[in-house]
Tab-separated table of C-alpha atoms in Angstrom:
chain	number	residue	atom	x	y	z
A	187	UNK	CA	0.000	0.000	0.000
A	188	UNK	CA	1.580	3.468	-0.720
A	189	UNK	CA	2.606	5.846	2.426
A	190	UNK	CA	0.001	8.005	3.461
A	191	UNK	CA	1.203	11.329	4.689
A	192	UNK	CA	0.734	12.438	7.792
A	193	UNK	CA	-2.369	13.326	9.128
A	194	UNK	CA	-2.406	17.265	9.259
A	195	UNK	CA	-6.092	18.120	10.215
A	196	UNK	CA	-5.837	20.778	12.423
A	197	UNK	CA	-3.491	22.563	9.815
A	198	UNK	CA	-4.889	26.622	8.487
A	199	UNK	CA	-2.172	27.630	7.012
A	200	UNK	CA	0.011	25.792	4.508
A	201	UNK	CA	3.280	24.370	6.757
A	202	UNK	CA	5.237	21.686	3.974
A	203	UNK	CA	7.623	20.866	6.864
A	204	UNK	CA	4.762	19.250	8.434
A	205	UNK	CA	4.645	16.688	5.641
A	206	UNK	CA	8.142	15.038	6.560
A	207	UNK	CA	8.007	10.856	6.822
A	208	UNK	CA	10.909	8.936	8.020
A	209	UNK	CA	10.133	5.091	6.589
A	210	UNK	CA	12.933	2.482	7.641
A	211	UNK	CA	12.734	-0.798	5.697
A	212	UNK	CA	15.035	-4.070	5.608
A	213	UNK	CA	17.087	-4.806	2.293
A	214	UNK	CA	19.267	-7.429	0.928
A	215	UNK	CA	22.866	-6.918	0.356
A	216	UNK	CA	23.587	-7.531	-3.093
A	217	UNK	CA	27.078	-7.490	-5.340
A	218	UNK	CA	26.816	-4.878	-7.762
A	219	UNK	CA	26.817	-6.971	-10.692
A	220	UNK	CA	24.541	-9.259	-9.621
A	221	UNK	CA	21.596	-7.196	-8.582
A	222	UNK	CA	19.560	-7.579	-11.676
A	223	UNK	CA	19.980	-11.397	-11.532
A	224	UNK	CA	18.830	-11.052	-8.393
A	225	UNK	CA	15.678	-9.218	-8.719
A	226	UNK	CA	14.511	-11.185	-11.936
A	227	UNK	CA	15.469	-14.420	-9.482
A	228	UNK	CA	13.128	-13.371	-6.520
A	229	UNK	CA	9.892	-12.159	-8.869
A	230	UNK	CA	9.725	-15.306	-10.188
A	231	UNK	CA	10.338	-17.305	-7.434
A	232	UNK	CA	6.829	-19.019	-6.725
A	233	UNK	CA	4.829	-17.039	-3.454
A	234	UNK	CA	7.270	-14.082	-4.113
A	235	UNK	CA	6.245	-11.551	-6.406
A	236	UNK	CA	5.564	-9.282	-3.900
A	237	UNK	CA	8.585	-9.670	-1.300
A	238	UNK	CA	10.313	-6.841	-2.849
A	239	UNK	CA	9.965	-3.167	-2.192
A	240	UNK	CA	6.840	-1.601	-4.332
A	241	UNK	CA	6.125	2.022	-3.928
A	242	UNK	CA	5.079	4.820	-6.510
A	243	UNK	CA	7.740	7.308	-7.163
A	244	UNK	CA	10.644	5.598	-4.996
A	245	UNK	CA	13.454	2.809	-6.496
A	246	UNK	CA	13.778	-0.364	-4.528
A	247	UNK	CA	17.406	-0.415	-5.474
A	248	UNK	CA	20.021	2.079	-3.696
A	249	UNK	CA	23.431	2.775	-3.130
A	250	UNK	CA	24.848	0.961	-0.039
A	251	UNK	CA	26.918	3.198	2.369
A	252	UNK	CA	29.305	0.604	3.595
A	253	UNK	CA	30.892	-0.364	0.463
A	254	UNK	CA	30.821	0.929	-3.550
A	255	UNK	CA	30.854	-2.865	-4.612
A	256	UNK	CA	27.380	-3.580	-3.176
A	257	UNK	CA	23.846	-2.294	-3.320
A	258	UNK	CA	20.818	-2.245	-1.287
A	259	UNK	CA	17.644	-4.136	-2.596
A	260	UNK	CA	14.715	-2.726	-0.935
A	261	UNK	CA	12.370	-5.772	0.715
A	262	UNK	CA	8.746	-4.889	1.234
A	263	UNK	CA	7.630	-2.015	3.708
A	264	UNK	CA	5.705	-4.390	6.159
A	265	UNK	CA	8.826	-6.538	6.746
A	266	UNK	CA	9.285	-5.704	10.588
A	267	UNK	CA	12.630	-7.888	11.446
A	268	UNK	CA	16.053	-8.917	10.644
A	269	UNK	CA	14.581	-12.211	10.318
A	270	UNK	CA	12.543	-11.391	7.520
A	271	UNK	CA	9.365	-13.657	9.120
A	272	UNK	CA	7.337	-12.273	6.600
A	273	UNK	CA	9.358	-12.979	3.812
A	274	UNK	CA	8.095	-16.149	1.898
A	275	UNK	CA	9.625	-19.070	2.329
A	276	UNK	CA	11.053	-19.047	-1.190
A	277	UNK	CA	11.987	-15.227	-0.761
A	278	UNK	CA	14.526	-16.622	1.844
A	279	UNK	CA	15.761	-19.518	0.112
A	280	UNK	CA	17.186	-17.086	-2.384
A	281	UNK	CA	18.056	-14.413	-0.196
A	282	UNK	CA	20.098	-16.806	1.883
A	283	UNK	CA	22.215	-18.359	-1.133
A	284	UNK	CA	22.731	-14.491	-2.754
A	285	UNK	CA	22.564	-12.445	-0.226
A	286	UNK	CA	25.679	-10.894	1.643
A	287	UNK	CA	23.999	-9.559	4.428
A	288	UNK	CA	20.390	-7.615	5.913
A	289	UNK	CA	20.933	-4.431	6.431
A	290	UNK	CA	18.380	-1.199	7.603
A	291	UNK	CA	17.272	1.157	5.081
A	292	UNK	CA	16.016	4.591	5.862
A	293	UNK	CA	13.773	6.293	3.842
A	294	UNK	CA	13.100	10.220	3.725
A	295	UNK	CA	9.328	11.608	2.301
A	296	UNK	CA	9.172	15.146	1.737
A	297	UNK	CA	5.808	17.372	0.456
A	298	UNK	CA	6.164	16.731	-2.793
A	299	UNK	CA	6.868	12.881	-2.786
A	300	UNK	CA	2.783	13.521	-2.546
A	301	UNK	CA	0.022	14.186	-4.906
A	302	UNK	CA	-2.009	17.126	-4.278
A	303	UNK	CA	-4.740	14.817	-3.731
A	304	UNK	CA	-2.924	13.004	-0.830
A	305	UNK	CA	-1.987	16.267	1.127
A	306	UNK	CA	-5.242	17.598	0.632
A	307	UNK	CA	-6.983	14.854	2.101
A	308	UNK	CA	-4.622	15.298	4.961
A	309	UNK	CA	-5.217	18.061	5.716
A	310	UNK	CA	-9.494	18.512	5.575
A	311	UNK	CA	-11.795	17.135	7.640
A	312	UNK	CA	-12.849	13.742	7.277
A	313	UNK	CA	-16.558	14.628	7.018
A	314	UNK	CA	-15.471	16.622	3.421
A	315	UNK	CA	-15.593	13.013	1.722
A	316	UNK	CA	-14.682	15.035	-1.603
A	317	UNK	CA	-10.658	16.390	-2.125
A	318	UNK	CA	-11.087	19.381	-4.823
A	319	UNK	CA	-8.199	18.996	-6.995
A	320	UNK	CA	-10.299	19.701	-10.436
A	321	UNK	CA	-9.416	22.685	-12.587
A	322	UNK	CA	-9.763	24.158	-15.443
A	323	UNK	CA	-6.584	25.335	-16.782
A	324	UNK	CA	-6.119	28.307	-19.263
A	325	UNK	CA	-2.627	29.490	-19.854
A	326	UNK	CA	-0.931	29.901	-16.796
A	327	UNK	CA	-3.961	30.067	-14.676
A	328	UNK	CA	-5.805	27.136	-12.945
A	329	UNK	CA	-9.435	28.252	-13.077
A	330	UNK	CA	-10.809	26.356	-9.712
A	331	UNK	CA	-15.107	26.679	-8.905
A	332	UNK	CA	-14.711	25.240	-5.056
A	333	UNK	CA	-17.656	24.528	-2.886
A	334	UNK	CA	-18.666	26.911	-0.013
A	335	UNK	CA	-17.866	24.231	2.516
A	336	UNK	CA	-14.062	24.072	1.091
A	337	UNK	CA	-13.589	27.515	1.249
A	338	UNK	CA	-12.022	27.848	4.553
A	339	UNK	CA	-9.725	26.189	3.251
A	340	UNK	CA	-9.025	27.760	0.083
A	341	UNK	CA	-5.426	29.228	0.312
A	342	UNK	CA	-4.611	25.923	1.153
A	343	UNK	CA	-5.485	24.010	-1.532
A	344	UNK	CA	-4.550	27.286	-4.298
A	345	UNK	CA	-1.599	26.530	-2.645
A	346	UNK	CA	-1.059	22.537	-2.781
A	347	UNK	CA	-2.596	22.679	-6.704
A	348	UNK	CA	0.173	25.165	-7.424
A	349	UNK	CA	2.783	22.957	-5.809
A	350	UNK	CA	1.744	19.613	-6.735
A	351	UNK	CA	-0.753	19.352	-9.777
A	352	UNK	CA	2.176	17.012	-11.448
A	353	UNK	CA	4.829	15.461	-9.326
A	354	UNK	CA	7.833	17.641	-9.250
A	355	UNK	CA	11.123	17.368	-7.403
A	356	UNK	CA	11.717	21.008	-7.166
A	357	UNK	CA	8.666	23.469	-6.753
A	358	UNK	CA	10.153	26.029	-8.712
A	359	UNK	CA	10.594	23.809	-12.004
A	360	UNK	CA	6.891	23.902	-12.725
A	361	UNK	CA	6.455	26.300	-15.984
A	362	UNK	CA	2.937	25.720	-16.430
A	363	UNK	CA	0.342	26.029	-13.511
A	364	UNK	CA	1.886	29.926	-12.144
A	365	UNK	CA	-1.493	31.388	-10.514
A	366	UNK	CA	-4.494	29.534	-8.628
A	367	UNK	CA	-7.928	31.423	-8.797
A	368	UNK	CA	-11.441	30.788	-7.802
A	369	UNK	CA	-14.423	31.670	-8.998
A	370	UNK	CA	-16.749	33.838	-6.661
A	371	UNK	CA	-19.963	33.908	-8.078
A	372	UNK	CA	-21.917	33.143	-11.414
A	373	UNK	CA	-21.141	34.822	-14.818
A	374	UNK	CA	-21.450	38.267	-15.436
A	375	UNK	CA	-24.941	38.455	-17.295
A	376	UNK	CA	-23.625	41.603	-19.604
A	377	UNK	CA	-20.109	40.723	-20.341
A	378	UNK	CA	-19.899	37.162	-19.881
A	379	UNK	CA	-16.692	36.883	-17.220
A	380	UNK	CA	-16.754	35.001	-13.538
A	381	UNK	CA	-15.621	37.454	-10.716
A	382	UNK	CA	-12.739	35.252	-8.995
A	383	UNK	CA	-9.949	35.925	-6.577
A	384	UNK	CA	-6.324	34.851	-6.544
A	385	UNK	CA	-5.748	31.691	-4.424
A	386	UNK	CA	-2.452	31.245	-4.405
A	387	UNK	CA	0.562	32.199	-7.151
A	388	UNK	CA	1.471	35.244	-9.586
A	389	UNK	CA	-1.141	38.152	-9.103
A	390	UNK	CA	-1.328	37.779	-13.236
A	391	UNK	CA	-4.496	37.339	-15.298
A	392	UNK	CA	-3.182	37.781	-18.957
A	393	UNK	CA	-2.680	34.275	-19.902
A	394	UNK	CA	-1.804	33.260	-23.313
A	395	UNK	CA	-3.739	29.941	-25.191
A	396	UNK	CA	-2.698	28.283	-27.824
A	397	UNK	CA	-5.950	26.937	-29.492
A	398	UNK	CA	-6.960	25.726	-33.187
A	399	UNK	CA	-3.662	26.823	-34.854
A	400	UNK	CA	-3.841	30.545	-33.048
A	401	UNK	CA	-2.464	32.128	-30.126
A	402	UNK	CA	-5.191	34.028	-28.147
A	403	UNK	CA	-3.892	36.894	-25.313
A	404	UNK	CA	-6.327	38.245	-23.007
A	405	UNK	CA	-7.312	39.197	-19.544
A	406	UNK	CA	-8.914	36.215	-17.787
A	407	UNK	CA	-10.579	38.187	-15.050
A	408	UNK	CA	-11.821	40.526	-17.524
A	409	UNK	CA	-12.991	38.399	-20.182
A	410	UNK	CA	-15.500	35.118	-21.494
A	411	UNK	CA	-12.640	32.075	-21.694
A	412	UNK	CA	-13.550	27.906	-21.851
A	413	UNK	CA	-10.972	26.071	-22.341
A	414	UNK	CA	-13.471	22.969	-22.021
A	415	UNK	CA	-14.763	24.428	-25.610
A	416	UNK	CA	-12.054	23.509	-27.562
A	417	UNK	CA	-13.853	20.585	-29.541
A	418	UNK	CA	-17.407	22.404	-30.155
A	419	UNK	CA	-14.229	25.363	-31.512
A	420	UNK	CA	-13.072	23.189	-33.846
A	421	UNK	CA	-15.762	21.608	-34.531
A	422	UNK	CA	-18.274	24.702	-36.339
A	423	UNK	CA	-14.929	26.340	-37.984
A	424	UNK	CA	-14.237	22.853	-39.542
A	425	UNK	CA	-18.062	23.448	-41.557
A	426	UNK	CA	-16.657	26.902	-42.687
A	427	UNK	CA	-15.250	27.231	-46.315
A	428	UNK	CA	-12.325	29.138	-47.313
A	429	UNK	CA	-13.549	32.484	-49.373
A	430	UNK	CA	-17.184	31.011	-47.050
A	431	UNK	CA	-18.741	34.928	-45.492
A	432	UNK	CA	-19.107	34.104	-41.514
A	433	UNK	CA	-20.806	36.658	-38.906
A	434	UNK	CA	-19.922	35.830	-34.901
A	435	UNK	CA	-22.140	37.718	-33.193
A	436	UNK	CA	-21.198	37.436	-29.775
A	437	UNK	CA	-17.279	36.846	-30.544
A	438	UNK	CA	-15.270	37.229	-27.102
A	439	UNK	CA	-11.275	37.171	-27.628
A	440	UNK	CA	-11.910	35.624	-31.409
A	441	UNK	CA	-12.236	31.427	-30.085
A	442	UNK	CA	-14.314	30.942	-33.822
A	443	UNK	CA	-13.623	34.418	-35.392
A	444	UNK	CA	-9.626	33.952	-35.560
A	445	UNK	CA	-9.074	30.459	-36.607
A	446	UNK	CA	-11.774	30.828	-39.460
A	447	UNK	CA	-10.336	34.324	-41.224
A	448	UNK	CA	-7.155	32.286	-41.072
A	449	UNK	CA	-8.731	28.902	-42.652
A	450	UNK	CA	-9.580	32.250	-45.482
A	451	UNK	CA	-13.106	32.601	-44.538
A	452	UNK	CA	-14.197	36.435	-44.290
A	453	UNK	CA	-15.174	37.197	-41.008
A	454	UNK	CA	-17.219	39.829	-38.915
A	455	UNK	CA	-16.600	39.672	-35.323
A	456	UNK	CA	-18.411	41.303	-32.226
A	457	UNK	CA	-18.602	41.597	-28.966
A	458	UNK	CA	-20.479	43.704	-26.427
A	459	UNK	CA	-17.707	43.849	-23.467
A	460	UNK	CA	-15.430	46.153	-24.818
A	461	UNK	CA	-12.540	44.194	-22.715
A	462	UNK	CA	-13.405	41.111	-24.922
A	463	UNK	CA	-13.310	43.312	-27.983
A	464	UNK	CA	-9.897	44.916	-27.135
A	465	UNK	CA	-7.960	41.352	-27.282
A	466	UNK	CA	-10.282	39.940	-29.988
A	467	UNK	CA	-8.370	42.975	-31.804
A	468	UNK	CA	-5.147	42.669	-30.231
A	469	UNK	CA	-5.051	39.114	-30.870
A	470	UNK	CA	-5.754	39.957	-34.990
A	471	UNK	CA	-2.250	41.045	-34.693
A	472	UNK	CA	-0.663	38.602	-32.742
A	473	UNK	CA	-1.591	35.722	-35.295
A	474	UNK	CA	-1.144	38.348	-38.309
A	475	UNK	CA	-4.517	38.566	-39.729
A	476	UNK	CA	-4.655	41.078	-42.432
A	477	UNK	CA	-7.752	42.322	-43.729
A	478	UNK	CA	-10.435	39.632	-43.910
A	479	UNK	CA	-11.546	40.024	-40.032
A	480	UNK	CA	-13.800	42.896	-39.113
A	481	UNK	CA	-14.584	43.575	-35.283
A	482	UNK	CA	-17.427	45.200	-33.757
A	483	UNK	CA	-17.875	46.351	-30.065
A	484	UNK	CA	-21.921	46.432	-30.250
A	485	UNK	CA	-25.198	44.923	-28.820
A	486	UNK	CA	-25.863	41.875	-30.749
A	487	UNK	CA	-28.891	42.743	-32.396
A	488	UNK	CA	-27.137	46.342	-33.053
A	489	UNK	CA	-24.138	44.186	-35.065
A	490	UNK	CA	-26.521	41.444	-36.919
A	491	UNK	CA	-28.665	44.802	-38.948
A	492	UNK	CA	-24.552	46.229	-39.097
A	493	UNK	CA	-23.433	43.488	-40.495
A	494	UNK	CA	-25.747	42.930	-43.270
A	495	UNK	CA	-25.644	46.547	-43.788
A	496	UNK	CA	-22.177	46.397	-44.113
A	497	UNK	CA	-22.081	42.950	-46.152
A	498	UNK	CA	-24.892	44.972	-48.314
A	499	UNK	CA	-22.136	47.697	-48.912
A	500	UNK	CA	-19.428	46.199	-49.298
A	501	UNK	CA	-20.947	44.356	-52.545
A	502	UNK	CA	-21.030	47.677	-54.267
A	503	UNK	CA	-24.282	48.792	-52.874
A	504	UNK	CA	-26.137	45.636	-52.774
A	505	UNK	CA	-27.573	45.452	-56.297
A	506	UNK	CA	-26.746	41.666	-56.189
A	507	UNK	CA	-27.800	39.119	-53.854
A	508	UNK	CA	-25.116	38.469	-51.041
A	509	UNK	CA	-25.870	37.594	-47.628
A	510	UNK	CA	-23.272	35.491	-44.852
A	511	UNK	CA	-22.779	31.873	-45.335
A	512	UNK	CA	-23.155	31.099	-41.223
A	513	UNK	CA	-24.103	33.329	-38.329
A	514	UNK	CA	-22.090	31.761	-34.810
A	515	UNK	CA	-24.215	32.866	-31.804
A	516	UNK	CA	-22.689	31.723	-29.007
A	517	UNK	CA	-23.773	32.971	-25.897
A	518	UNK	CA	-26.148	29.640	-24.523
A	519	UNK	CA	-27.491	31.490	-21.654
A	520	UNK	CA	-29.935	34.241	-24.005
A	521	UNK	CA	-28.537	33.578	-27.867
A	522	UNK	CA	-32.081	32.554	-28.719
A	523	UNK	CA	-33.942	35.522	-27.829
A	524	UNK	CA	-31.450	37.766	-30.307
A	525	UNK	CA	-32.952	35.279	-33.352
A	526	UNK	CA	-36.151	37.734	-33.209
A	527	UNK	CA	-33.117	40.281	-34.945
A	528	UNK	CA	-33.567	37.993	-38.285
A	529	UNK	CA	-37.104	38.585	-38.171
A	530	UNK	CA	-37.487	41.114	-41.650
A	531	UNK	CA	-33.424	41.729	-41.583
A	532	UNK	CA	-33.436	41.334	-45.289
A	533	UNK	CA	-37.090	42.555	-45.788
A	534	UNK	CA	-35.679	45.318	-48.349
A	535	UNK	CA	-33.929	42.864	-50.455
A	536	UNK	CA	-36.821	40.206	-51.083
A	537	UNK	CA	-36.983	40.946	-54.609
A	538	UNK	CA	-33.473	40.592	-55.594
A	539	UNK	CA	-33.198	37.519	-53.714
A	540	UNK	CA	-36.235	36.066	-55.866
A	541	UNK	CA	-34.533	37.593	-58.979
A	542	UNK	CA	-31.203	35.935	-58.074
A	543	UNK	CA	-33.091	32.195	-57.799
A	544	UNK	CA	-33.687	32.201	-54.559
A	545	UNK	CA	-30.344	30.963	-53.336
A	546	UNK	CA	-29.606	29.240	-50.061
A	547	UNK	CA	-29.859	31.278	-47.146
A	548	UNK	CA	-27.154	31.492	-44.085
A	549	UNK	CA	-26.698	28.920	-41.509
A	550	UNK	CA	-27.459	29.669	-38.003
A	551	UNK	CA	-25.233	27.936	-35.302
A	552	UNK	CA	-26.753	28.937	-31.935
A	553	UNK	CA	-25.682	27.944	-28.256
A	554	UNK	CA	-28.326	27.124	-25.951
A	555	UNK	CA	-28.997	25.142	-22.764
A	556	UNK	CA	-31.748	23.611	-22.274
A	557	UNK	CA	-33.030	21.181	-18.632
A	558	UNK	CA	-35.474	19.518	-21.007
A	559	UNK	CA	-36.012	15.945	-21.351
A	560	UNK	CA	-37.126	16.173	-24.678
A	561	UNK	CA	-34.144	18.989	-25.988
A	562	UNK	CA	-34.786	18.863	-29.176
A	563	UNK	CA	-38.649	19.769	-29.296
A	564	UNK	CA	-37.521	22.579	-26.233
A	565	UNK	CA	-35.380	23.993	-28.601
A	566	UNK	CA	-37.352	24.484	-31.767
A	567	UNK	CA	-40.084	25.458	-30.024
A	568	UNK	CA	-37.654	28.667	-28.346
A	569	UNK	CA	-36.569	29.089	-31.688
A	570	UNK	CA	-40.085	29.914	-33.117
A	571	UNK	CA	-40.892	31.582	-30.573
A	572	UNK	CA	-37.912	34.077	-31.153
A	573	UNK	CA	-38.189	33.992	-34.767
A	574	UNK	CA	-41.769	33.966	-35.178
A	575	UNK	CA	-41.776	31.244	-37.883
A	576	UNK	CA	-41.231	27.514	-37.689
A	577	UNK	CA	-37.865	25.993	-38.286
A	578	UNK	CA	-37.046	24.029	-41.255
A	579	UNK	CA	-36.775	20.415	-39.744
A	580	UNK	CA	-34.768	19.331	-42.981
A	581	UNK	CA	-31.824	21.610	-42.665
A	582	UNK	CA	-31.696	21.314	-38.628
A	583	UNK	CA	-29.373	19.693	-36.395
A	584	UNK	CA	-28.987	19.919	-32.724
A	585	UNK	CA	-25.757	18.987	-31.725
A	586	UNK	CA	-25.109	18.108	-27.602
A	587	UNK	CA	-22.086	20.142	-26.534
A	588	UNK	CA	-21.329	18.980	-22.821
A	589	UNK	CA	-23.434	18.844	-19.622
A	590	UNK	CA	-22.640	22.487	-17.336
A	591	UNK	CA	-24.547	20.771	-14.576
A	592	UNK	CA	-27.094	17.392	-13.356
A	593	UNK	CA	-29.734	18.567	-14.700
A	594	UNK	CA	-28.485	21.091	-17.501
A	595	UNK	CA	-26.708	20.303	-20.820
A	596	UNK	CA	-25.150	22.699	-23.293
A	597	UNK	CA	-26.471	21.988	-27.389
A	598	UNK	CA	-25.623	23.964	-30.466
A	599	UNK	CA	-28.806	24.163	-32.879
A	600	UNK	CA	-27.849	24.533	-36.506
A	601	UNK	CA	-30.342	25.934	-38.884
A	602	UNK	CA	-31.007	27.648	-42.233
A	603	UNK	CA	-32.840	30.878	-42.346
A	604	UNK	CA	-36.079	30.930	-44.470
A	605	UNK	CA	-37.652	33.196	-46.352
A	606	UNK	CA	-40.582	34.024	-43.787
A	607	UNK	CA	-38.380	34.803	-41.296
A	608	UNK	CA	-36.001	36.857	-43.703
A	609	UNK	CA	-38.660	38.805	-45.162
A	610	UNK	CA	-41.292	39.073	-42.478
A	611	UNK	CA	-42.871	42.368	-41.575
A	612	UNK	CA	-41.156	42.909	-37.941
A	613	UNK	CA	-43.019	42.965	-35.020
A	614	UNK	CA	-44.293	46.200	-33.066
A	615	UNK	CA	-42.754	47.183	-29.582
């Protein structure tokens, strides 16, 4: 059984000293050059695969201090005698005929021979059956959403997740995890960022992500990041075209926006925090984007009309049928109610769509949640609701993203736009 460390429960503030473990174990004396025979030997000796010394992270051969031309072979940790009573009867058979000698074998455990895992459930109360080692991690920044009960504890365990998240020898080698935060409350309902505070680390929110073949800079506490989005990411800008005309309405730091202007798609990008819209911009530059992004720092109904104004004139004035290929909308909390925007957006243009063929109309990739049992009927139903029209069940797909809680899941719809919604008369205030 691995080493426990030592029970700290009365501990408040982090003390690593505390976490010292002296283990003293019997081993074999062994000639150098004969160690290896020796091991291989004694695991296959019948009974006595498990009379040698087993433990994660430690080697059950070391140097031996009385003399360069032997070594120490570590015996198990419950062997309690010279005698080796425990040994199997085999195990000493062979021990006796290769051995040179039983000597006492003292082992040192420091913190970080532990896993934050281990020291944390050292250290809480026995009654928290739950250690909270999850976290999301963006950049240099472990993004941690603890329990009220665990926050009494919460410098603490910032403080053992920025030690010993991987096993490291010395603290100060680990380039990766640099700052520990926890979220305080829920998201920000205007600009889509989690209030948090600095558990334990750097007092440094601009991280840096590397993400679908861009880099993305921006402020963390500041700004709408999931890392846990990466897939559903890659996933809509893989149905984009090159030369393909995409709108993201409610962009953030560019997650969709940047990796599809530089797959060659033309791209409008917006954002209502104007914190999100600063690094969506600042990140344009950082992975050299030239002139086929555009950003926008408006309300998202404000940017759809914009955008399709702005489409219109940059088509010479709109004399030809042109609309976007997909609209992103992803904001699952409320990206349904902005559909009502479509509603008559390209009322002034129904004749020039009917004298172009009637071509096919954008694609509409909205993030919702939904706590329905039946999602898919919840969803269409919101969707008409918004719209004011029905969807078109042939050219709709709901897509399930990732469950955000028991009883709540996380879907992207993907529809076409029809003509009724396109050219309806829009509704009165």
């Amino acid at each position: 059984m691995p080493f426990p460390p030592p029970a700290q429960k009365a501990m408040t503030m982090l003390n690593r000293e505390a976490f010292k473990r002296t283990i003293k174990v019997y081993a074999v004396r062994i000639p150098s050059a004969k160690v290896m025979a020796f091991q291989k030997q004694i695991r296959s000796a019948l009974c006595a695969k498990s009379d040698l010394f087993n433990q994660p992270k430690l080697r059950n051969v070391v140097d031996d201090g009385e003399s360069k031309e032997t070594r120490l072979v570590l015996l198990r940790s419950d062997v309690t005698s010279p005698e080796l009573k425990e040994v199997s009867d085999e195990g000493k058979k062979i021990i006796e005929s290769e051995g040179l000698g039983i000597a006492e074998h003292v082992i040192d455990l420091q913190y970080d021979y532990w896993t934050s895992e281990e020291v944390l459930r050292a250290i809480l109360p026995d009654e928290l059956t739950e250690v909270p080692s999850a976290f999301t991690a963006v950049g240099h920044i472990a993004h941690m959403n603890l329990r009220e009960e665990y926050l009494p504890w919460k410098g603490i365990i910032g403080q053992v997740i920025l030690d010993l998240m991987v096993p490291i020898v010395d603290l100060q080698k680990n380039k990766t995890i640099k700052t520990v935060v926890n979220k305080l409350d829920a998201i920000d309902t205007t600009f889509r960022f989690f209030k948090m505070e600095i558990l334990a680390g750097e007092d440094n929110m601009i991280a840096e992500v590397k993400e679908s073949g861009c880099r993305f800079r921006f402020d963390f506490s500041q700004v709408y990041w999931n890392s846990r989005l990466h897939t559903e990411h890659d996933r809509l800008i893989q149905q984009f075209a090159k030369n393909e005309y995409v709108c993201d309405v409610f962009a953030g730091v560019g997650p969709f926006a940047l990796p599809a202007a530089k797959k060659g798609c033309n791209v409008y990008a917006n954002d209502l925090n104007p914190v999100s819209y600063k690094w969506m911009m600042e990140n344009i530059k950082l992975n050299k984007i030239k002139d086929n992004l555009r950003g926008y720092n408006l309300d998202g109904r404000e940017f759809i009309h914009k955008a399709i104004a702005d489409l219109d004139l940059a088509m010479n004035g709109g004399d030809k049928w042109k609309t976007f290929d997909h609209f992103v909308m992803n904001l699952p909390a409320t990206a349904i109610e902005f559909l009502d925007a479509f509603r008559g957006a390209y009322k002034s243009k129904k004749t020039i769509y009917e004298q172009s063929g009637s071509p096919k109309l954008p694609m509409v990739h909205c993030h919702c949640f939904s706590k329905s049992s039946t999602p898919n009927i919840d969803i269409m139903e919101r969707i008409q609701h918004a719209t004011g029209e029905p969807v078109d069940a042939a050219s709709t797909f709901v897509h399930w993203v990732r469950k955000v809680a028991p009883n709540k899941d996380m879907y992207c719809v993907s529809f076409r736009l029809t003509p009724d919604m396109i050219f309806a008369e829009t509704r009165s205030a």
